[in-house]
Coordinates of C-alpha atoms in Angstrom, one line a residue:
M1 CA -48.9 26.2 6.4
K2 CA -50.7 29.4 5.7
T3 CA -49.7 32.5 4.0
K4 CA -49.9 35.9 5.6
N5 CA -49.3 39.5 4.7
F6 CA -46.7 41.3 6.9
I7 CA -45.2 44.4 6.7
L8 CA -41.2 43.8 7.1
S9 CA -38.2 46.2 6.8
A10 CA -36.7 45.6 3.6
G11 CA -33.3 46.4 5.5
L12 CA -33.9 43.3 7.8
L13 CA -35.1 41.2 5.2
A14 CA -32.0 41.8 2.9
L15 CA -29.9 41.0 6.2
S16 CA -31.5 37.5 6.4
L17 CA -30.6 36.8 2.5
T18 CA -27.0 35.6 1.5
G19 CA -25.6 37.0 -1.6
C20 CA -28.8 38.8 -2.9
T21 CA -28.7 42.1 -4.3
D22 CA -31.9 42.4 -5.8
L23 CA -34.1 44.1 -3.3
D24 CA -36.8 45.4 -5.5
V25 CA -39.9 44.0 -3.6
N26 CA -42.8 45.4 -2.3
V27 CA -42.9 46.4 1.5
K28 CA -46.2 44.4 1.7
S29 CA -45.0 41.2 0.5
Q30 CA -46.3 37.5 0.5
Y31 CA -44.4 34.7 2.3
T32 CA -45.2 31.5 3.9
G33 CA -45.9 31.7 7.8
L34 CA -44.3 29.7 10.5
V35 CA -45.3 26.0 11.2
S36 CA -46.9 25.8 14.7
S37 CA -46.5 22.2 15.6
P38 CA -45.0 21.7 18.9
E39 CA -41.8 20.5 17.3
A40 CA -41.5 23.6 15.1
V41 CA -42.3 26.0 17.6
Q42 CA -39.5 24.6 19.9
A43 CA -37.1 24.6 16.9
N44 CA -37.9 28.2 16.1
M45 CA -37.9 29.5 19.5
A46 CA -34.5 27.9 20.1
N47 CA -33.2 29.4 16.7
L48 CA -34.2 32.6 18.0
F49 CA -32.7 32.4 21.6
F50 CA -29.5 31.1 20.4
Q51 CA -29.0 32.7 17.0
M52 CA -25.9 34.6 18.5
R53 CA -24.1 31.8 20.0
D54 CA -21.5 31.2 17.3
C55 CA -20.6 35.0 17.0
L56 CA -20.7 35.5 20.7
G57 CA -18.1 32.5 20.8
R58 CA -15.7 34.2 18.6
R59 CA -16.1 37.4 16.4
Y60 CA -18.4 39.5 18.6
M61 CA -15.9 38.5 21.4
E62 CA -13.1 39.7 19.2
A63 CA -14.5 43.0 18.6
M64 CA -15.3 43.8 22.0
C65 CA -12.2 42.7 23.6
L66 CA -9.7 44.2 20.9
S67 CA -11.4 47.6 20.8
S68 CA -11.0 47.9 24.4
D69 CA -8.2 48.7 26.7
E70 CA -8.2 44.8 28.0
Y71 CA -6.8 43.1 25.1
T72 CA -4.5 43.8 22.2
S73 CA -4.0 41.3 19.1
V74 CA -0.4 40.0 18.4
A75 CA 1.1 38.6 15.2
Y76 CA 3.9 35.8 15.2
S77 CA 6.0 36.5 12.2
G78 CA 3.2 36.9 9.7
N79 CA 1.0 34.4 11.5
W80 CA -2.3 35.8 12.6
V81 CA -2.1 39.0 10.6
D82 CA -5.2 37.8 8.8
S83 CA -5.6 41.3 6.6
Y84 CA -5.0 43.1 9.9
A85 CA -8.7 42.1 11.1
Y86 CA -7.4 41.6 14.5
A87 CA -5.1 44.5 14.9
H88 CA -7.6 47.2 13.4
P89 CA -9.8 47.0 16.4
S90 CA -6.9 47.5 18.6
Y91 CA -5.9 50.7 17.0
H92 CA -9.7 51.8 16.4
T93 CA -9.2 51.6 12.4
C94 CA -11.6 48.8 11.6
R95 CA -12.5 48.3 8.0
P96 CA -15.7 47.2 6.5
E97 CA -13.9 44.1 5.1
D98 CA -12.4 42.8 8.6
A99 CA -13.7 39.5 9.7
T100 CA -14.2 40.8 13.2
M101 CA -16.9 43.1 11.9
D102 CA -18.9 40.6 9.9
W103 CA -21.8 39.8 12.3
M104 CA -24.3 42.7 12.2
G105 CA -26.2 40.3 9.7
V106 CA -26.6 37.4 12.4
L107 CA -28.7 39.9 14.6
G108 CA -30.6 41.1 11.6
R109 CA -31.4 37.3 10.8
A110 CA -32.6 37.1 14.3
N111 CA -34.8 39.9 14.2
V112 CA -36.5 38.8 10.8
L113 CA -37.3 35.4 12.8
A114 CA -38.5 37.2 15.9
N115 CA -40.8 39.3 13.3
E116 CA -42.1 36.1 12.1
I117 CA -42.9 34.7 15.6
V118 CA -44.7 38.1 16.5
A119 CA -46.9 38.1 13.7
S120 CA -47.5 34.2 13.9
D121 CA -50.4 32.4 15.6
Y122 CA -47.6 31.3 18.3
T123 CA -48.7 31.8 22.0
E124 CA -48.5 35.1 23.6
E125 CA -45.7 33.9 25.8
N126 CA -43.7 33.0 22.7
K127 CA -44.4 36.4 21.2
C128 CA -43.5 38.2 24.2
A129 CA -40.2 36.2 24.3
A130 CA -39.7 37.1 20.6
R131 CA -40.2 40.8 21.3
A132 CA -37.7 40.9 24.2
M133 CA -35.1 39.4 21.9
R134 CA -35.9 41.6 19.1
C135 CA -35.0 44.5 21.7
F136 CA -31.8 42.7 22.8
Y137 CA -30.6 42.2 19.1
T138 CA -31.5 45.7 18.1
F139 CA -29.8 47.1 21.1
L140 CA -26.5 45.4 20.2
I141 CA -26.7 46.7 16.7
M142 CA -27.4 50.1 18.1
E143 CA -24.5 50.1 20.7
N144 CA -22.1 48.8 18.0
F145 CA -23.2 50.4 14.7
G146 CA -25.1 53.5 15.9
D147 CA -28.0 53.8 13.8
A148 CA -30.0 50.4 13.2
P149 CA -33.1 49.1 11.4
I150 CA -36.0 49.1 14.1
P151 CA -37.5 45.7 13.3
D152 CA -41.2 47.1 14.0
A153 CA -42.6 48.3 10.7
E154 CA -45.8 49.2 12.4
Y155 CA -44.2 51.5 14.9
K156 CA -42.0 53.1 12.0
Q157 CA -45.1 53.9 10.0
A158 CA -46.7 55.5 13.1
N159 CA -43.7 57.4 13.8
G160 CA -42.7 58.3 10.2
L161 CA -39.5 56.5 10.3
D162 CA -38.0 55.1 7.2
L163 CA -39.2 51.5 6.5
F164 CA -36.1 50.7 4.5
D165 CA -33.0 52.5 5.9
R166 CA -31.4 52.2 9.4
N167 CA -33.3 54.5 11.8
P168 CA -31.6 57.3 13.8
R169 CA -29.8 55.8 17.2
P170 CA -32.0 58.5 19.3
E171 CA -35.2 56.6 17.8
V172 CA -34.0 53.3 18.2
A173 CA -33.2 53.8 21.9
K174 CA -36.7 55.1 22.4
W175 CA -38.3 52.2 20.8
I176 CA -36.3 49.7 22.8
E177 CA -37.4 51.5 25.9
K178 CA -41.3 51.4 24.9
E179 CA -41.0 47.9 24.0
L180 CA -39.1 46.5 27.2
L181 CA -41.5 48.6 29.2
D182 CA -44.6 47.0 27.8
V183 CA -43.3 43.3 27.5
Y184 CA -41.1 42.8 30.8
D185 CA -43.8 42.1 33.2
K186 CA -45.2 39.5 30.7
L187 CA -42.1 37.5 30.6
P188 CA -41.5 34.6 33.0
E189 CA -39.7 35.3 36.2
V190 CA -37.8 32.0 36.1
T191 CA -34.0 32.2 35.1
T192 CA -33.0 28.6 35.7
G193 CA -34.2 25.0 34.5
D194 CA -36.0 25.0 31.4
N195 CA -35.8 28.8 30.9
Y196 CA -32.1 29.0 31.3
G197 CA -30.6 31.0 28.8
K198 CA -33.9 32.2 27.5
P199 CA -35.5 35.9 28.0
N200 CA -37.0 36.5 31.3
K201 CA -38.4 39.4 33.2
Y202 CA -35.2 40.2 34.8
M203 CA -33.2 40.1 31.5
A204 CA -35.8 42.6 30.1
L205 CA -35.2 44.9 33.3
A206 CA -31.4 44.3 33.2
L207 CA -31.3 45.6 29.3
L208 CA -33.5 48.6 30.5
A209 CA -30.8 49.3 33.0
K210 CA -28.1 49.2 30.4
L211 CA -30.0 51.3 28.2
Y212 CA -30.9 54.0 30.8
I213 CA -27.3 54.4 32.1
N214 CA -26.1 54.7 28.6
W215 CA -29.0 57.1 27.5
P216 CA -26.9 60.1 26.8
V217 CA -24.6 58.1 24.6
Y218 CA -27.5 56.7 22.6
T219 CA -29.3 59.9 22.2
S220 CA -26.6 62.1 21.0
V221 CA -27.5 63.3 17.4
K222 CA -24.1 62.3 16.4
V223 CA -21.6 59.7 17.8
A224 CA -18.9 62.1 18.2
D225 CA -20.9 64.6 19.7
Y226 CA -21.3 62.7 23.0
N227 CA -19.2 64.3 26.0
A228 CA -18.7 62.4 29.1
A229 CA -17.9 65.4 31.2
S230 CA -21.0 67.4 30.4
A231 CA -23.6 64.9 29.4
Q232 CA -26.8 64.9 31.2
N233 CA -28.7 61.7 31.7
E234 CA -32.6 62.3 32.2
K235 CA -33.1 58.5 32.7
L236 CA -31.0 58.1 36.1
A237 CA -34.2 57.7 38.2
D238 CA -35.6 55.1 35.8
C239 CA -32.4 53.3 35.9
I240 CA -32.3 53.2 39.6
K241 CA -36.1 52.1 39.7
V242 CA -35.4 49.4 37.4
C243 CA -32.3 48.1 39.2
D244 CA -34.3 48.4 42.3
Q245 CA -37.0 45.9 40.8
I246 CA -34.2 43.3 40.4
I247 CA -32.5 44.0 43.6
N248 CA -35.7 43.7 45.4
S249 CA -36.9 40.5 43.9
N250 CA -34.5 38.9 46.2
K251 CA -33.8 36.2 43.4
F252 CA -30.1 37.0 42.8
A253 CA -27.2 37.2 44.9
L254 CA -23.2 37.3 44.4
G255 CA -22.7 34.2 46.0
P256 CA -22.6 31.6 47.5
V257 CA -20.0 30.2 45.3
S258 CA -16.6 32.1 44.9
Y259 CA -16.1 34.6 42.1
R260 CA -13.7 32.3 40.3
F261 CA -16.0 29.5 40.0
K262 CA -18.7 31.5 38.0
F263 CA -16.8 31.5 34.8
A264 CA -15.4 27.6 34.9
H265 CA -16.4 24.9 32.6
N266 CA -19.1 23.5 35.0
N267 CA -20.7 26.8 35.8
T268 CA -24.2 25.2 34.2
E269 CA -24.1 22.7 37.1
L270 CA -23.3 25.4 39.7
V271 CA -26.5 27.6 38.7
E272 CA -28.6 24.3 38.7
S273 CA -27.3 23.3 42.3
G274 CA -28.1 27.0 43.2
Q275 CA -24.3 27.8 43.9
I276 CA -24.2 30.6 41.3
K277 CA -27.2 33.2 41.7
D278 CA -25.4 36.0 40.1
F279 CA -26.4 35.1 36.4
I280 CA -29.7 37.1 35.2
Y281 CA -29.3 36.1 31.5
V282 CA -26.7 33.7 30.0
M283 CA -25.5 32.1 26.8
P284 CA -25.4 28.5 27.4
Y285 CA -22.4 26.4 25.9
D286 CA -21.7 22.8 25.9
T287 CA -18.6 21.2 24.2
Y288 CA -20.8 18.6 22.3
E289 CA -24.5 19.9 22.4
A290 CA -24.0 23.7 22.1
Q291 CA -20.9 24.6 20.3
G292 CA -19.3 27.9 19.7
M293 CA -17.7 29.3 23.0
Q294 CA -14.0 29.2 21.7
W295 CA -12.5 32.1 23.6
N296 CA -9.4 30.3 24.9
R297 CA -8.4 29.6 21.5
S298 CA -7.2 33.2 21.0
H299 CA -6.6 33.8 24.8
A300 CA -4.3 30.9 25.6
Y301 CA -0.8 30.6 25.3
K302 CA 0.1 30.0 21.8
D303 CA 2.5 27.0 22.7
I304 CA -0.1 25.8 25.2
K305 CA 0.0 22.1 23.6
N306 CA 3.6 21.6 24.7
L307 CA 2.8 22.7 28.5
N308 CA 2.9 19.5 30.6
P309 CA 0.9 20.3 32.5
S310 CA -0.4 23.4 31.3
Y311 CA -1.5 26.3 33.6
F312 CA -4.9 25.1 33.7
G313 CA -3.5 21.9 35.5
E314 CA -3.9 19.5 32.9
K315 CA -1.9 18.9 29.5
M316 CA -4.1 20.3 26.5
G317 CA -4.0 18.3 23.3
Q318 CA -4.9 21.4 21.1
S319 CA -2.7 24.1 20.1
G320 CA -3.5 27.7 20.9
G321 CA -4.0 30.5 18.6
G322 CA -2.6 33.2 21.2
Y323 CA -3.3 36.1 19.0
M324 CA -5.0 38.0 21.9
T325 CA -3.0 39.1 25.0
I326 CA -3.7 41.4 27.9
T327 CA -2.4 45.0 27.7
P328 CA -0.3 46.2 30.5
E329 CA -2.9 48.9 31.4
C330 CA -5.3 46.3 32.0
V331 CA -3.1 44.1 34.3
D332 CA -2.5 47.5 36.2
R333 CA -6.0 47.8 37.4
F334 CA -5.7 44.5 39.1
N335 CA -4.0 46.1 42.2
L336 CA -6.2 45.6 45.3
P337 CA -4.7 43.5 48.1
G338 CA -6.4 40.3 48.7
D339 CA -8.7 40.6 45.7
E340 CA -9.6 37.3 44.4
R341 CA -9.9 38.7 40.9
N342 CA -6.1 39.2 40.7
W343 CA -5.7 35.3 40.0
M344 CA -7.7 35.6 36.9
I345 CA -4.6 36.9 35.1
I346 CA -1.8 34.4 35.2
G347 CA 1.9 36.0 35.7
L348 CA 0.5 38.4 38.0
Q349 CA 0.5 36.9 41.5
D350 CA 1.4 33.5 43.1
K351 CA -0.7 31.5 45.6
D352 CA 0.1 33.9 48.4
G353 CA -0.8 37.0 46.3
N354 CA 2.8 38.0 46.1
D355 CA 3.9 39.8 42.8
A356 CA 4.8 36.9 40.5
G357 CA 6.8 38.9 38.3
G358 CA 5.3 37.2 35.2
Q359 CA 6.0 33.7 36.4
V360 CA 3.3 31.3 35.4
Y361 CA 2.1 28.6 38.1
V362 CA -0.2 25.5 37.5
Y363 CA -3.6 26.1 38.7
D364 CA -5.4 23.3 40.6
P365 CA -8.3 22.3 38.5
T366 CA -10.5 21.7 41.5
T367 CA -9.8 24.9 43.6
L368 CA -9.1 27.0 40.6
L369 CA -6.2 28.6 42.4
P370 CA -2.4 28.8 41.7
T371 CA -0.2 26.2 43.3
D372 CA 3.7 26.5 44.0
Q373 CA 4.3 24.3 40.9
K374 CA 5.8 26.4 38.1
V375 CA 4.8 26.1 34.6
L376 CA 7.3 25.0 32.2
D377 CA 8.0 25.9 28.4
K378 CA 8.6 23.3 25.8
T379 CA 12.5 23.8 26.8
G380 CA 11.8 22.7 30.4
A381 CA 12.6 26.2 31.4
P382 CA 9.9 28.2 33.7
L383 CA 7.5 30.0 31.9
V384 CA 7.6 33.6 32.4
L385 CA 5.5 36.2 30.9
S386 CA 6.2 39.8 30.1
K387 CA 3.7 42.4 31.2
N388 CA 4.9 45.0 29.0
I389 CA 4.8 43.9 25.4
T390 CA 7.5 44.5 23.0
I391 CA 7.7 44.6 19.2
P392 CA 11.3 43.8 18.0
D393 CA 12.9 46.4 15.7
G394 CA 12.3 45.7 12.2
N395 CA 8.9 43.8 13.0
D396 CA 5.6 44.9 11.7
I397 CA 4.2 47.6 14.0
A398 CA 0.9 47.5 12.3
S399 CA 0.1 44.0 13.0
V400 CA 1.9 44.0 16.4
D401 CA 4.2 41.4 15.4
V402 CA 6.3 40.1 18.3
G403 CA 8.1 37.3 16.6
D404 CA 7.2 33.6 16.4
N405 CA 9.4 32.1 19.1
L406 CA 9.6 31.7 22.8
T407 CA 10.1 35.5 23.5
G408 CA 7.4 36.4 21.3
W409 CA 4.9 34.0 22.7
S410 CA 5.8 35.2 26.2
Q411 CA 4.5 39.0 25.5
G412 CA 1.6 39.9 27.6
Y413 CA 0.0 38.3 30.6
R414 CA -3.0 35.9 29.8
S415 CA -6.5 35.2 31.3
V416 CA -7.4 32.2 33.2
K417 CA -10.9 33.4 34.0
W418 CA -12.6 31.2 31.6
F419 CA -11.1 28.2 33.2
M420 CA -11.2 25.1 30.9
C421 CA -10.7 21.5 31.1
S422 CA -8.9 19.2 28.5
R423 CA -12.0 17.2 27.8
D424 CA -13.5 20.4 26.3
Y425 CA -10.4 22.1 24.7
N426 CA -9.3 18.8 23.0
N427 CA -12.9 18.7 21.4
G428 CA -12.0 21.3 18.8
R429 CA -11.5 24.0 21.4
H430 CA -15.2 23.9 22.1
L431 CA -15.6 25.0 25.8
S432 CA -18.5 24.5 28.0
N433 CA -18.4 27.7 30.0
D434 CA -21.5 29.5 29.9
V435 CA -21.2 33.2 29.3
P436 CA -23.2 35.4 31.4
I437 CA -24.5 38.5 29.6
F438 CA -26.2 40.2 32.6
R439 CA -25.1 39.7 36.1
Y440 CA -26.5 40.7 39.3
A441 CA -23.1 42.4 40.2
D442 CA -23.6 44.6 37.2
I443 CA -27.1 45.6 38.5
L444 CA -25.3 46.7 41.8
L445 CA -22.8 48.8 40.1
I446 CA -25.0 50.3 37.4
K447 CA -27.1 51.3 40.4
A448 CA -24.3 52.7 42.3
E449 CA -23.2 54.8 39.2
A450 CA -26.7 56.2 38.8
L451 CA -26.8 57.3 42.5
V452 CA -23.5 59.1 42.2
R453 CA -24.4 60.8 38.7
S454 CA -27.4 62.0 40.2
G455 CA -25.8 63.2 43.6
Q456 CA -27.4 60.7 45.7
S457 CA -25.9 58.6 48.7
G458 CA -26.2 54.9 49.0
A459 CA -23.3 54.2 46.5
A460 CA -20.9 53.0 48.9
T461 CA -23.0 50.0 50.4
L462 CA -23.6 48.6 46.9
F463 CA -19.9 49.2 46.0
N464 CA -18.8 47.5 49.2
Q465 CA -20.9 44.5 48.4
I466 CA -18.6 43.8 45.6
R467 CA -15.5 44.5 47.3
S468 CA -16.4 42.3 50.4
Y469 CA -17.3 39.4 48.2
V470 CA -14.1 39.3 46.6
N471 CA -12.1 39.8 49.8
A472 CA -11.0 43.4 48.4
P473 CA -10.6 46.3 50.7
T474 CA -13.7 48.3 51.1
I475 CA -14.0 52.1 51.0
S476 CA -15.2 54.4 53.9
G477 CA -16.8 57.1 51.8
E478 CA -19.0 57.4 48.7
P479 CA -17.4 56.2 45.5
K480 CA -16.4 58.7 42.7
L481 CA -17.4 58.0 39.2
D482 CA -13.7 57.2 38.6
D483 CA -13.7 54.5 41.4
I484 CA -16.8 52.9 39.8
Y485 CA -15.1 52.8 36.4
M486 CA -12.0 51.1 37.7
E487 CA -14.1 48.7 39.8
R488 CA -16.0 47.8 36.6
G489 CA -12.7 47.0 34.8
R490 CA -11.9 44.6 37.6
E491 CA -15.3 43.0 38.0
F492 CA -16.3 42.5 34.4
F493 CA -12.7 41.9 32.9
D494 CA -13.1 39.6 29.9
E495 CA -17.1 39.9 29.7
L496 CA -17.3 42.0 26.8
W497 CA -18.6 45.2 28.6
R498 CA -15.3 47.1 28.7
R499 CA -15.8 49.1 25.5
N500 CA -19.5 50.0 26.5
D501 CA -18.0 51.5 29.6
M502 CA -15.0 53.2 28.3
I503 CA -17.3 55.2 26.0
R504 CA -19.8 56.0 28.5
F505 CA -17.0 57.2 31.2
G506 CA -15.2 59.2 28.4
H507 CA -12.2 56.9 27.9
Y508 CA -12.3 55.4 24.7
E509 CA -9.8 57.9 23.2
D510 CA -7.4 57.1 25.9
E511 CA -3.9 55.7 25.3
W512 CA -3.0 52.2 26.0
F513 CA -0.9 49.4 24.2
P514 CA -0.7 49.8 21.3
H515 CA -3.1 52.6 20.9
Y516 CA -0.5 55.2 21.6
K517 CA -0.6 58.7 20.2
D518 CA 3.0 58.2 18.8
N519 CA 1.9 55.3 17.0
P520 CA 1.0 56.3 13.5
N521 CA -1.5 53.2 13.1
A522 CA -3.5 54.5 16.0
S523 CA -6.8 56.4 15.5
F524 CA -8.2 58.6 18.1
D525 CA -11.3 59.9 16.0
P526 CA -14.3 59.6 18.2
N527 CA -16.6 58.6 15.3
M528 CA -14.7 55.2 16.0
R529 CA -16.9 54.8 18.9
V530 CA -19.0 52.7 16.6
F531 CA -17.9 50.0 14.2
P532 CA -18.2 50.3 10.2
V533 CA -21.1 48.3 8.7
S534 CA -19.6 45.3 7.2
K535 CA -19.2 45.1 3.2
N536 CA -21.3 42.3 3.4
D537 CA -24.3 44.1 4.9
L538 CA -23.8 47.0 2.8
D539 CA -23.8 44.7 -0.3
V540 CA -27.2 43.8 0.4
N541 CA -28.4 46.9 1.4
P542 CA -27.8 49.3 -1.2
T543 CA -29.6 52.4 0.3
W544 CA -27.6 52.1 3.5
S545 CA -24.6 54.4 4.0
Q546 CA -21.3 53.7 5.8
N547 CA -20.5 55.2 9.4
L548 CA -19.0 58.6 9.4
G549 CA -15.1 58.4 9.4
Y550 CA -14.9 55.1 7.7

């Protein structure tokens, strides 16, 4: 080991310390450098790449889904209230103490490690990978919390930015752009094999596309100042350019496998065999070797253990949490005849595409399609879900208490998109479904959106590629922004991008269950477009201030 001098943002350093409140340290501090043996390098790089695995597998997912119009939380006669940690995102009334908010520190710790790698004697390849990951984690902090600590002390000093505090969101966006433009072409082009789940050239370009399409959101001086109707995006040409770099690489495609297989428990194998070419950047999971993906713990029907077989075609040996259910407004988006994506929601359609009226059917675990067999509840009666969610009179509206009985458990339709097998679910509910973070389909729709926003033609061709692939009706003219917004809601349902889209398109203050204006628990304050900084992060960063409105 050797000791190095390195300038480190005290805010980020604080995020890497658990339970530490004494931050009276020099900006230039001595610390032990990273070990550079092959084993240590491999371990440190893996730690950096997969630092987010656990929170993506639960808490980050909860924050994204529950604050959007895709999901609401429900409680069962006092069960799953958990100090309203799940209800608060649904109402846009999050608290710094909520468990669903406590994951900024995970991203901060990753950036501390990235900085150590950048300052080490590791190879340039490793340093470039660390810089790309640093951009990704900082993007997520900026996206979700607004102002963020830029993890580049040299840049901050050169630009007169505070070394200790969070930096203004517009400055963070500019730094991310600078770093990605400098590093993307130095990253590997390979997205599979040994580089699967690791930063690559196209991951950096996809992150740039996300940054550019949201540029007016991120560069508004105040979060609440962004106005989707009047915002001007100076980065649309740049957005189209980076999308074209990905498209013209000819490395990606929507197929050849059908849509539903992309999200199943064996999607790793389908990538390796060339059946999935849509994934640009992925978080890999495995029920034994890469645990943390537990989405169906919250998504599944609460009494799934007593369904024999369950709607996944097998009996499941673990109970369901069931505290997240799909809003009726989300269900209503899946209204295109023949659209394969309609089957991602159980209770919506039968195997022939007819309205199922809430009746849940057993899916074939090989074809991932519904069969004629009806799912039976624990009494032996057909399991029928209610699209419209009802809170019984006298129950707690603040926690969306639907009651802890068969009627309560049936409130809201459920997702089968992340198709699971009993082997995984029975192993502590740890799923093997890899989660794509950037997909080729997203690049097609981002480019289409950028073309429409800049008044250019050509969006229909991109739009119709998505529609044709899922057997949905194509359009004859150029899509409008509302068409693209609705299509994104179908294509990326349950993939954690809906909140991002809602803010950009100006729909985050809309109404959906239970976020209705006649519900006294709901907030429509545009400051809620970012989350509160968690109490734990504020405790170790006494110079930080809470976000406006919290």
